[in-house]
XYZ file of C-alpha atoms in Angstrom:
559
model
C -92.358 312.548 -41.732
C -90.549 312.192 -38.380
C -93.193 314.322 -36.648
C -95.929 312.114 -38.113
C -94.113 308.970 -36.945
C -93.743 310.173 -33.354
C -97.371 311.349 -33.263
C -98.502 307.909 -34.460
C -96.305 306.209 -31.861
C -97.763 308.422 -29.135
C -101.323 307.548 -30.156
C -100.496 303.829 -30.068
C -98.945 304.059 -26.613
C -101.611 306.390 -25.192
C -103.848 303.663 -23.693
C -100.826 301.988 -22.122
C -99.828 305.292 -20.573
C -103.200 305.655 -18.907
C -103.216 302.046 -17.682
C -99.868 302.290 -15.962
C -99.832 305.942 -14.823
C -103.300 306.457 -13.362
C -102.946 308.026 -9.902
C -105.560 308.487 -7.219
C -106.200 311.039 -4.515
C -105.824 309.313 -1.151
C -107.349 308.340 1.198
C -109.864 305.956 -0.304
C -113.469 305.697 0.802
C -116.618 303.895 -0.298
C -119.583 305.174 -2.284
C -122.288 302.547 -2.026
C -120.767 299.375 -3.575
C -117.776 301.226 -5.072
C -114.356 302.141 -3.703
C -113.570 305.754 -4.633
C -110.723 308.218 -4.246
C -110.681 311.518 -2.400
C -111.110 313.726 -5.460
C -113.891 316.270 -5.813
C -116.231 313.806 -7.489
C -115.009 310.580 -5.909
C -113.678 308.673 -8.905
C -113.926 304.894 -8.789
C -110.759 303.030 -7.777
C -110.836 299.404 -8.861
C -108.469 297.376 -6.712
C -106.665 294.886 -8.947
C -104.080 293.468 -6.598
C -101.609 290.651 -6.343
C -100.910 288.849 -3.064
C -97.338 289.067 -1.791
C -96.810 286.579 1.060
C -94.848 287.829 4.063
C -96.387 285.604 6.723
C -94.441 282.332 6.479
C -91.836 281.046 8.964
C -89.242 283.700 8.140
C -91.741 286.588 8.590
C -90.040 288.246 5.615
C -91.567 289.163 2.256
C -90.846 286.285 -0.107
C -88.520 286.606 -3.086
C -86.029 289.126 -1.713
C -83.242 286.556 -2.012
C -84.056 286.213 -5.725
C -84.516 289.801 -6.970
C -83.888 293.368 -5.764
C -86.878 294.860 -3.966
C -87.109 297.721 -6.450
C -87.107 295.261 -9.350
C -90.014 293.296 -7.861
C -92.061 296.485 -7.485
C -91.356 297.398 -11.099
C -92.464 293.924 -12.217
C -95.771 294.273 -10.370
C -96.453 297.571 -12.135
C -95.466 296.167 -15.531
C -97.990 293.362 -15.115
C -100.799 295.884 -14.738
C -101.574 295.442 -11.022
C -102.282 298.610 -9.071
C -101.998 297.234 -5.544
C -100.464 294.562 -3.341
C -102.195 292.589 -0.623
C -99.198 292.219 1.689
C -99.657 289.467 4.270
C -98.216 289.578 7.790
C -98.260 287.312 10.865
C -99.704 288.726 14.083
C -96.520 287.945 16.027
C -94.645 290.425 13.819
C -96.531 293.182 15.629
C -96.941 291.635 19.081
C -93.928 289.414 19.863
C -90.757 291.371 20.667
C -88.548 288.593 19.310
C -90.094 289.340 15.920
C -91.043 292.978 16.142
C -88.019 294.497 17.814
C -85.039 292.181 18.116
C -84.719 289.526 15.408
C -83.149 290.628 12.132
C -83.784 289.189 8.694
C -80.389 287.463 8.796
C -81.131 285.892 12.171
C -84.546 284.696 11.030
C -83.098 283.038 7.944
C -80.165 281.546 9.841
C -82.473 280.152 12.534
C -84.217 278.143 9.814
C -80.964 277.038 8.171
C -81.592 279.109 5.036
C -77.968 279.884 4.260
C -78.544 280.046 0.500
C -81.259 282.631 1.050
C -78.809 284.712 3.111
C -76.393 284.669 0.192
C -79.232 285.721 -2.102
C -80.048 288.678 0.140
C -76.401 289.708 0.150
C -76.452 289.777 -3.640
C -79.858 291.393 -4.172
C -80.933 293.265 -1.035
C -77.933 293.607 1.281
C -79.321 296.712 3.035
C -82.346 294.704 4.265
C -80.420 291.724 5.616
C -79.560 293.200 9.026
C -82.757 295.156 9.562
C -85.184 294.024 12.269
C -88.066 292.071 10.735
C -90.584 294.858 11.317
C -88.240 297.402 9.692
C -87.824 295.093 6.707
C -91.616 294.938 6.392
C -91.775 298.744 6.463
C -89.105 298.898 3.774
C -91.227 296.723 1.478
C -94.257 298.981 1.981
C -92.136 302.061 1.330
C -90.689 300.594 -1.867
C -94.145 299.738 -3.168
C -95.177 303.317 -2.483
C -92.312 304.592 -4.625
C -93.803 302.583 -7.476
C -97.242 304.136 -6.745
C -98.658 300.785 -5.732
C -101.450 300.734 -3.177
C -101.018 298.331 -0.261
C -103.556 296.336 1.734
C -102.123 294.961 4.972
C -103.550 291.494 5.576
C -103.285 289.835 8.970
C -102.946 286.379 7.500
C -102.070 284.256 10.521
C -100.744 284.608 14.078
C -97.738 282.313 14.408
C -95.658 282.609 11.199
C -96.142 279.663 8.875
C -98.180 278.308 5.981
C -101.941 278.732 6.138
C -104.409 276.985 6.677
C -106.248 274.049 8.209
C -109.036 273.621 10.747
C -106.787 272.616 13.634
C -103.645 274.720 13.229
C -104.467 276.909 16.235
C -104.880 280.029 14.078
C -108.440 279.525 12.913
C -110.810 281.399 15.224
C -110.949 283.598 18.290
C -109.979 281.586 21.347
C -107.769 279.175 19.422
C -104.247 278.596 20.749
C -102.645 281.309 18.606
C -105.590 283.704 18.266
C -106.141 285.556 21.506
C -108.656 288.331 20.699
C -107.019 290.976 22.884
C -103.549 290.246 21.486
C -105.009 290.350 17.948
C -106.589 293.757 18.535
C -103.324 295.055 19.994
C -101.464 293.855 16.916
C -104.002 295.427 14.542
C -103.724 298.764 16.339
C -99.940 298.725 16.284
C -99.804 297.956 12.581
C -102.493 300.515 11.714
C -100.725 303.154 13.823
C -97.365 302.369 12.236
C -98.613 303.425 8.814
C -100.943 306.252 9.846
C -99.923 309.610 8.358
C -96.740 308.009 7.054
C -97.550 305.746 4.104
C -100.460 307.090 2.104
C -100.176 304.080 -0.205
C -101.408 301.843 2.662
C -105.058 302.161 1.703
C -106.640 299.313 3.657
C -106.264 296.738 6.368
C -107.741 293.248 6.113
C -108.579 292.262 9.684
C -108.049 288.492 9.526
C -107.544 285.875 6.853
C -109.745 282.774 6.542
C -111.483 282.393 9.889
C -112.295 278.704 10.262
C -112.309 275.629 12.462
C -114.552 273.998 15.083
C -114.769 277.085 17.327
C -116.135 279.457 14.702
C -119.552 280.894 15.433
C -121.562 283.916 14.326
C -121.950 285.478 17.808
C -118.213 285.744 18.407
C -117.647 286.820 14.814
C -119.830 289.902 15.290
C -118.267 290.699 18.675
C -114.609 290.481 17.763
C -114.728 291.652 14.169
C -116.533 294.787 15.329
C -113.916 295.352 18.033
C -111.136 294.843 15.498
C -112.744 297.176 12.965
C -113.313 299.922 15.535
C -109.758 299.526 16.878
C -108.197 299.989 13.432
C -110.390 302.961 12.567
C -109.717 304.645 15.901
C -105.964 304.894 15.252
C -106.013 305.226 11.460
C -109.330 306.634 10.190
C -107.978 307.055 6.657
C -107.748 303.397 5.675
C -110.399 300.995 4.454
C -111.387 298.367 7.003
C -111.748 295.036 5.199
C -113.801 292.351 6.908
C -113.803 288.620 6.143
C -116.452 286.005 6.948
C -116.447 282.401 8.086
C -115.529 279.016 6.596
C -112.221 280.024 4.998
C -113.602 283.375 3.863
C -116.470 281.908 1.849
C -119.490 282.730 4.016
C -120.966 286.153 4.711
C -124.555 284.971 4.292
C -125.490 285.850 7.889
C -125.181 289.557 6.973
C -128.372 289.208 4.964
C -130.407 289.167 8.172
C -128.196 291.021 10.649
C -126.040 293.965 9.505
C -122.459 294.571 10.602
C -122.811 297.834 12.520
C -119.833 300.112 13.175
C -119.571 303.741 14.259
C -117.719 304.949 11.164
C -118.988 305.472 7.618
C -117.674 304.992 4.096
C -114.685 302.849 5.060
C -116.161 299.353 5.270
C -115.343 296.667 2.666
C -116.103 292.937 2.780
C -113.869 290.255 1.337
C -114.212 286.684 0.096
C -111.988 283.964 -1.364
C -112.793 281.716 -4.315
C -110.667 278.828 -5.581
C -111.367 276.085 -8.085
C -109.784 273.374 -5.930
C -112.471 273.811 -3.291
C -114.870 271.853 -5.513
C -114.806 269.647 -8.602
C -115.283 271.325 -11.966
C -114.945 268.061 -13.904
C -117.532 265.625 -12.574
C -120.629 267.163 -14.117
C -121.797 269.286 -17.039
C -119.658 272.446 -16.949
C -122.588 274.769 -17.658
C -124.362 273.275 -14.675
C -121.296 273.563 -12.402
C -120.635 277.180 -13.318
C -124.281 278.120 -12.858
C -124.410 276.384 -9.491
C -121.144 277.880 -8.218
C -122.084 281.388 -9.385
C -125.453 281.113 -7.665
C -123.716 280.002 -4.479
C -121.320 282.977 -4.536
C -124.256 285.359 -4.899
C -126.089 283.649 -2.035
C -123.079 283.618 0.295
C -121.659 287.082 -0.414
C -122.604 288.668 -3.752
C -125.849 290.047 -2.325
C -123.737 292.581 -0.385
C -123.221 294.556 -3.589
C -126.981 295.094 -3.793
C -126.948 296.188 -0.143
C -124.421 298.874 -1.050
C -121.096 297.434 0.147
C -117.908 296.864 -1.877
C -116.881 293.222 -2.182
C -113.216 292.343 -2.661
C -112.246 288.865 -3.859
C -109.006 289.057 -1.910
C -107.837 285.636 -3.065
C -108.442 283.701 -6.259
C -105.915 281.877 -8.349
C -105.073 278.918 -10.511
C -102.175 276.633 -11.355
C -100.126 278.876 -13.621
C -98.647 275.920 -15.517
C -101.889 275.916 -17.499
C -102.458 272.140 -17.514
C -104.829 271.865 -14.556
C -108.237 271.178 -16.137
C -110.151 271.829 -12.921
C -108.502 275.220 -12.428
C -108.876 276.253 -16.064
C -112.601 275.512 -16.011
C -112.956 277.465 -12.778
C -111.064 280.462 -14.162
C -113.391 280.952 -17.132
C -116.409 280.962 -14.811
C -114.657 283.310 -12.403
C -113.779 285.704 -15.225
C -117.426 285.859 -16.302
C -118.653 286.766 -12.820
C -115.772 289.178 -12.142
C -116.556 291.063 -15.366
C -120.310 290.970 -14.872
C -120.125 292.354 -11.309
C -116.970 294.395 -12.027
C -115.412 293.091 -8.820
C -112.310 294.287 -7.015
C -109.842 291.417 -6.632
C -106.415 290.166 -5.585
C -104.677 287.302 -7.404
C -102.935 284.587 -5.415
C -99.966 284.888 -5.793
C -96.956 286.967 -6.819
C -94.584 284.443 -5.245
C -92.800 282.150 -7.667
C -91.123 280.351 -4.761
C -90.762 280.487 -0.981
C -87.709 280.545 1.279
C -89.300 277.572 3.002
C -92.841 276.235 2.949
C -94.008 273.257 4.990
C -90.359 272.241 5.604
C -89.448 272.349 1.891
C -86.639 274.823 1.184
C -87.016 276.732 -2.084
C -90.596 275.499 -2.578
C -91.800 276.110 -6.161
C -95.197 277.875 -6.101
C -97.134 276.763 -9.177
C -99.828 279.343 -8.434
C -97.183 282.054 -8.643
C -97.509 284.611 -11.427
C -93.689 284.817 -11.407
C -91.437 281.828 -11.989
C -89.226 280.128 -9.397
C -86.448 282.710 -9.822
C -88.895 285.662 -9.639
C -87.428 286.923 -12.899
C -90.041 286.011 -15.545
C -93.790 285.653 -15.944
C -94.782 282.029 -15.512
C -97.710 282.058 -17.960
C -98.225 285.097 -20.179
C -101.490 283.744 -21.646
C -103.167 283.612 -18.232
C -101.847 287.035 -17.320
C -103.117 288.518 -20.598
C -106.499 286.976 -19.918
C -106.681 288.462 -16.411
C -105.522 291.855 -17.676
C -108.941 292.358 -19.292
C -110.547 292.834 -15.859
C -107.823 295.127 -14.487
C -109.605 298.262 -15.728
C -113.069 299.149 -14.390
C -116.067 298.619 -16.640
C -118.229 301.064 -14.691
C -118.504 303.097 -11.523
C -118.335 306.719 -10.401
C -116.232 309.057 -12.519
C -115.817 306.964 -15.669
C -115.897 309.001 -18.861
C -119.210 307.843 -20.317
C -122.417 308.356 -18.387
C -124.790 306.166 -20.380
C -124.543 302.411 -19.721
C -123.955 300.160 -22.698
C -123.597 296.422 -23.206
C -120.380 294.799 -24.318
C -120.026 291.105 -25.104
C -117.193 289.571 -23.098
C -115.564 286.192 -23.845
C -114.367 284.977 -20.424
C -112.189 282.118 -21.686
C -109.862 284.529 -23.471
C -110.520 287.798 -21.668
C -111.415 289.407 -25.007
C -114.562 291.113 -26.281
C -116.492 291.238 -29.551
C -115.045 293.988 -31.756
C -115.430 295.077 -35.371
C -113.078 293.433 -37.868
C -114.556 295.255 -40.853
C -117.788 297.076 -41.642
C -119.944 293.953 -41.167
C -117.495 291.354 -39.742
C -116.940 290.698 -36.032
C -114.111 289.037 -34.129
C -112.564 288.872 -30.662
C -110.286 291.726 -29.647
C -109.301 293.982 -26.800
C -112.161 295.056 -24.534
C -110.729 298.587 -24.709
C -112.243 298.838 -28.198
C -115.282 296.622 -27.678
C -118.406 297.319 -29.688
C -121.361 298.697 -27.726
C -124.596 296.740 -28.053
C -128.171 297.185 -26.970
C -130.683 294.394 -26.503
C -134.257 295.227 -27.449
C -137.384 293.811 -25.832
C -137.619 291.545 -28.903
C -134.115 290.204 -28.130
C -132.477 291.940 -31.114
C -128.809 292.822 -30.624
C -127.916 296.039 -32.411
C -124.979 298.399 -32.227
C -125.711 301.108 -29.663
C -123.657 303.710 -31.506
C -124.812 302.776 -35.012
C -128.447 301.772 -34.609
C -128.780 300.868 -38.291
C -126.753 297.661 -37.765
C -127.869 294.493 -35.991
C -126.432 291.033 -35.368
C -127.524 288.370 -37.876
C -126.966 284.595 -37.842
C -126.936 283.283 -41.431
C -125.796 279.640 -41.612
C -124.346 277.186 -39.144
C -120.556 277.198 -39.397
C -120.467 280.622 -41.043
C -119.563 284.026 -39.629
C -122.214 285.945 -37.788
C -122.388 289.412 -39.316
C -123.815 292.847 -38.896
C -126.557 293.782 -41.329
C -128.643 296.857 -41.992
C -131.438 297.188 -39.460
C -134.492 298.231 -41.488
C -136.840 296.516 -39.053
C -136.631 293.786 -36.424
C -137.666 291.194 -39.009
C -134.294 291.701 -40.724
C -132.379 290.766 -37.549
C -131.827 287.614 -35.538
C -133.337 287.212 -32.109
C -130.976 286.052 -29.384
C -131.507 284.360 -26.054
C -129.242 282.954 -23.363
C -129.176 279.172 -23.039
C -127.763 276.657 -20.535
C -127.448 276.847 -16.786
C -124.366 279.049 -17.107
C -126.524 281.652 -18.905
C -123.638 282.357 -21.230
C -124.535 280.715 -24.562
C -126.148 283.207 -26.961
C -128.478 281.289 -29.259
C -130.499 282.145 -32.351
C -132.223 280.493 -35.329
C -130.712 280.626 -38.818
C -132.724 281.226 -42.005
C -132.689 277.411 -42.445
C -134.362 276.937 -39.075
C -131.248 275.583 -37.341
C -130.589 276.450 -33.713
C -127.063 277.836 -33.327
C -124.877 279.537 -30.722
C -122.212 282.184 -30.996
C -118.755 280.630 -31.107
C -115.158 281.597 -31.945
C -113.184 280.328 -34.912
C -109.942 279.140 -33.321
C -107.813 280.044 -36.327
C -109.059 283.560 -37.098
C -110.794 284.667 -33.868
C -113.827 285.496 -36.050
C -117.263 285.242 -34.435
C -119.160 282.365 -36.035
C -122.247 280.284 -35.320
C -122.082 276.578 -34.488
C -124.376 273.979 -33.010
C -124.966 274.732 -29.335
C -122.932 272.300 -27.281
C -122.888 270.949 -23.744
C -126.346 272.217 -22.862
C -126.800 269.230 -20.593
C -125.309 265.863 -19.712
C -121.753 264.956 -20.813
C -119.236 266.006 -18.145
C -116.356 265.825 -20.637
C -117.948 268.338 -23.024
C -116.293 271.773 -23.049
C -118.589 274.731 -23.876
C -116.125 277.538 -23.017
C -115.588 278.725 -26.597
C -119.334 279.472 -26.676
C -119.385 281.323 -23.358
C -120.184 285.011 -23.804
C -121.129 287.374 -20.998
C -123.197 290.468 -21.761
C -121.576 293.016 -19.457
C -122.746 296.515 -18.544
C -120.060 299.104 -19.188
C -119.618 302.866 -19.089
C -115.971 302.608 -20.109
C -114.886 304.819 -22.998
C -113.664 303.024 -26.076
C -110.156 303.777 -27.332
C -110.213 304.266 -31.079
C -106.662 305.212 -32.172
C -105.808 301.883 -33.798
C -108.632 299.315 -33.748
C -106.456 296.441 -34.950
C -104.020 296.311 -32.032
C -104.514 294.915 -28.540
C -102.843 296.581 -25.591
C -100.966 294.236 -23.289
C -100.422 296.158 -20.039
C -98.124 293.591 -18.465
C -95.616 293.194 -21.292
C -95.758 296.694 -22.801
C -96.244 295.145 -26.215
C -99.103 294.969 -28.698
C -100.470 291.530 -29.454
C -101.934 290.695 -32.829
C -102.094 286.912 -32.433
C -105.272 285.261 -31.150
C -105.145 283.964 -27.596
C -105.824 280.319 -26.896
C -108.922 279.268 -24.974
C -107.976 277.690 -21.640
């Protein structure tokens, strides 16, 4: 009996083991639009990162006065992230007062942060009297011990909060962005971690270029020089290149390529936030469709051209009550799953030593709380966890593409509840579908079953597939292209929906197809996603939660 118990426990924990303990052969490279490791077959490495700010006035990684460095690394792993985008100010690598002389204690004392000094003494005393650059190296080293990949992001020049058009840090030739000094700083930082820290897998050349001086001609000139400079001293790391207008615009690459002398190391990056536009003033289907189309026009086309695209910043108010952000997140989740994007969440930081003259600033976008001890919003983190594993790419176990039906507002997928009943559940055990030319959805693995809409308000069910006349025909409605619609036997037009009490898949009247800005269609949003991911079958009634190491059986709320 004991042997049976421990075998059962092992089978339950098996998927969690693979999520947390996957290791890659470094260095990383690119294979068309994918980032891959250095193994024999070049297995896909999906970067699912969290941003850790280290670029503000102190030039020290945030949170080290709140928690031990090792504890923070362990928290990042427990939340399912596999990498950290670690920001740094240019002066850390180019100004001797930062890079060689000033200690962490002196930096904190200079800003009057006496409470933070006490926090360091309690949590990270060995870092307190290190020079700032040595403290930065210590953070990278600690992350490596936790097998976390690191992307070094030159976030700003003069340490401080980022960004606005006229802060002097926006574009080449601005007060604090001398191109030659910038290249010197990139080379020093790239050299520092060459052949030392294999977990430093990439360098992001510059964050959010912007402002009145920005122009395409200088962008090509200096970004090429920066890329070549980094590669010349550290050819192992990925070179990550941002565009214009706060990292939203790479559209000019459609007509003129970014040419460098090296191969298989080039990645492009973008940012996407909900607060950059209103998600409340119009029909949400229309907004999501418009914003998605804009992303594809400005940067998404690069995937088709054979380049990886990293969303190196996205994020929302983690308090969960920001309607604009919540609407944005569901749309983002749909596109991130559909394109299977690499990404980095803003931000790990629950608070800052000082931000914009406020000491102990509470970061509501922080995945950790103010004390850096607890997760701020476990529902949001569980939702995001569904896109932490790759859906497809080189080296995944299954070779034949399939379709899974993803529910972006919960981060769950359509799974089998019983022989004929469907519900939302973990995407690790999602049912595989195929869509025929007659728009019939049938199970790819059991071709005798197809999806049937019976009556409005009732469960949609699987039924025996004797011929296409026995099955419902489905089409995508609305400008979001995420509402799956069919006709019942009574001639009523219905859409797939989710019963909020049971998580069962039901059919209801299609809502918010046009007009009404206050209407919320997110429960009816389903994205048909291509996947080659293997399905875990050990226990189909449990969901794996990689960040909490627990199994959730309760339905998640729709944001």
